[in-house]
Amino acid sequence: MASAAADLAARGARVAVQLVQRRGVSAGGVRKMSLPYSSRTLLSAGKVQEVAEACDRTSADAAVFVAALTDHQQRVLTKVLGRPAVSLSDIPLVQGGRTTPVPAPSRRRTG
């Protein structure tokens, strides 16, 4: 998380809140460890709500995810959060006032 925050700062962003989706902590979570994250949002419903509340509370311009989002996840999260949801790798690097585009990662299409 710290390196992601530093990377965002290097790209010209201000990090307002950092949240972690944890799995495997509770007995129920341990049983779900072998299951994939939500193909719709990447997060649990409760974590999506927590992210939405944090975005509203801090008047965030965007929600940045360390994990790569599929196009579908990006669309759903953008709609649910009411602001752009992007992957860290999608944010261009700003150096000396010049923007260097970040190559788009290949994405697995879902839905």
CSV table of C-alpha atoms in Angstrom, one decimal:
chain,number,residue,atom,x,y,z
A,1,MET,CA,0.0,0.0,0.0
A,2,ALA,CA,2.8,2.4,0.9
A,3,SER,CA,4.5,1.9,-2.5
A,4,ALA,CA,1.2,2.4,-4.3
A,5,ALA,CA,0.6,5.6,-2.4
A,6,ALA,CA,4.1,6.8,-3.3
A,7,ASP,CA,3.5,5.8,-6.9
A,8,LEU,CA,0.3,7.9,-7.0
A,9,ALA,CA,2.1,10.9,-5.4
A,10,ALA,CA,4.8,10.6,-8.2
A,11,ARG,CA,2.0,10.7,-10.7
A,12,GLY,CA,0.7,13.9,-9.2
A,13,ALA,CA,-2.2,12.6,-7.1
A,14,ARG,CA,-3.1,13.2,-3.5
A,15,VAL,CA,-4.0,10.0,-1.6
A,16,ALA,CA,-7.0,10.8,0.8
A,17,VAL,CA,-7.8,7.3,2.1
A,18,GLN,CA,-6.3,3.8,1.8
A,19,LEU,CA,-8.5,0.8,2.2
A,20,VAL,CA,-7.7,-2.9,2.0
A,21,GLN,CA,-9.9,-5.8,1.0
A,22,ARG,CA,-8.9,-8.6,3.4
A,23,ARG,CA,-9.7,-12.3,2.9
A,24,GLY,CA,-9.0,-15.3,5.0
A,25,VAL,CA,-9.3,-13.5,8.4
A,26,SER,CA,-12.6,-15.1,9.5
A,27,ALA,CA,-13.7,-18.7,9.2
A,28,GLY,CA,-16.0,-17.6,6.4
A,29,GLY,CA,-13.3,-15.8,4.7
A,30,VAL,CA,-11.0,-18.8,4.9
A,31,ARG,CA,-13.6,-20.9,3.2
A,32,LYS,CA,-13.8,-18.4,0.4
A,33,MET,CA,-10.0,-18.1,-0.2
A,34,SER,CA,-10.1,-20.5,-3.2
A,35,LEU,CA,-13.0,-18.5,-4.8
A,36,PRO,CA,-12.3,-15.6,-7.2
A,37,TYR,CA,-13.1,-12.0,-6.2
A,38,SER,CA,-16.4,-10.6,-7.5
A,39,SER,CA,-16.2,-10.5,-11.3
A,40,ARG,CA,-18.6,-7.5,-11.1
A,41,THR,CA,-16.8,-5.3,-8.7
A,42,LEU,CA,-13.6,-7.1,-7.5
A,43,LEU,CA,-14.7,-6.3,-4.0
A,44,SER,CA,-17.3,-7.5,-1.5
A,45,ALA,CA,-20.5,-5.6,-1.3
A,46,GLY,CA,-19.5,-4.2,2.2
A,47,LYS,CA,-16.2,-3.1,0.9
A,48,VAL,CA,-17.8,-1.3,-2.1
A,49,GLN,CA,-20.0,0.6,0.4
A,50,GLU,CA,-17.0,1.5,2.5
A,51,VAL,CA,-15.1,2.8,-0.6
A,52,ALA,CA,-18.2,4.8,-1.6
A,53,GLU,CA,-18.5,6.4,1.8
A,54,ALA,CA,-14.8,7.2,1.9
A,55,CYS,CA,-15.0,8.8,-1.6
A,56,ASP,CA,-18.0,10.9,-0.5
A,57,ARG,CA,-16.4,11.9,2.8
A,58,THR,CA,-13.2,13.1,1.2
A,59,SER,CA,-14.8,14.5,-2.0
A,60,ALA,CA,-12.5,12.2,-4.0
A,61,ASP,CA,-12.1,12.9,-7.7
A,62,ALA,CA,-11.5,9.2,-8.4
A,63,ALA,CA,-11.1,5.8,-6.8
A,64,VAL,CA,-7.8,4.2,-7.7
A,65,PHE,CA,-7.3,0.4,-7.3
A,66,VAL,CA,-3.9,-1.3,-7.1
A,67,ALA,CA,-5.3,-4.4,-8.8
A,68,ALA,CA,-6.1,-4.2,-12.5
A,69,LEU,CA,-9.8,-3.7,-13.1
A,70,THR,CA,-11.5,-5.3,-16.1
A,71,ASP,CA,-13.5,-3.0,-18.3
A,72,HIS,CA,-16.7,-4.3,-16.8
A,73,GLN,CA,-15.4,-3.8,-13.2
A,74,GLN,CA,-14.3,-0.3,-14.1
A,75,ARG,CA,-17.8,0.6,-15.5
A,76,VAL,CA,-19.7,-0.9,-12.6
A,77,LEU,CA,-17.5,0.7,-9.9
A,78,THR,CA,-17.6,4.1,-11.7
A,79,LYS,CA,-21.3,4.0,-11.7
A,80,VAL,CA,-21.6,2.7,-8.1
A,81,LEU,CA,-19.0,5.1,-6.7
A,82,GLY,CA,-20.2,8.1,-8.6
A,83,ARG,CA,-16.7,9.0,-9.8
A,84,PRO,CA,-14.1,7.4,-12.1
A,85,ALA,CA,-12.7,4.0,-10.8
A,86,VAL,CA,-9.4,3.3,-12.3
A,87,SER,CA,-6.4,1.0,-11.9
A,88,LEU,CA,-3.1,2.4,-10.7
A,89,SER,CA,-1.5,1.3,-14.0
A,90,ASP,CA,-4.1,3.4,-15.9
A,91,ILE,CA,-2.9,6.7,-14.4
A,92,PRO,CA,-0.2,8.5,-16.5
A,93,LEU,CA,3.1,9.5,-14.9
A,94,VAL,CA,3.7,13.3,-14.7
A,95,GLN,CA,7.4,14.2,-14.9
A,96,GLY,CA,8.6,17.8,-15.2
A,97,GLY,CA,5.2,19.0,-16.3
A,98,ARG,CA,5.0,16.4,-19.1
A,99,THR,CA,2.6,13.5,-19.0
A,100,THR,CA,4.0,10.1,-20.0
A,101,PRO,CA,1.2,7.7,-20.9
A,102,VAL,CA,1.2,4.4,-19.2
A,103,PRO,CA,0.7,1.5,-21.6
A,104,ALA,CA,-2.7,-0.1,-21.1
A,105,PRO,CA,-2.4,-3.6,-19.5
A,106,SER,CA,-4.0,-6.4,-21.4
A,107,ARG,CA,-7.3,-7.1,-19.7
A,108,ARG,CA,-9.4,-10.2,-19.4
A,109,ARG,CA,-12.9,-9.3,-20.6
A,110,THR,CA,-15.8,-10.2,-18.4
A,111,GLY,CA,-19.5,-9.5,-19.2
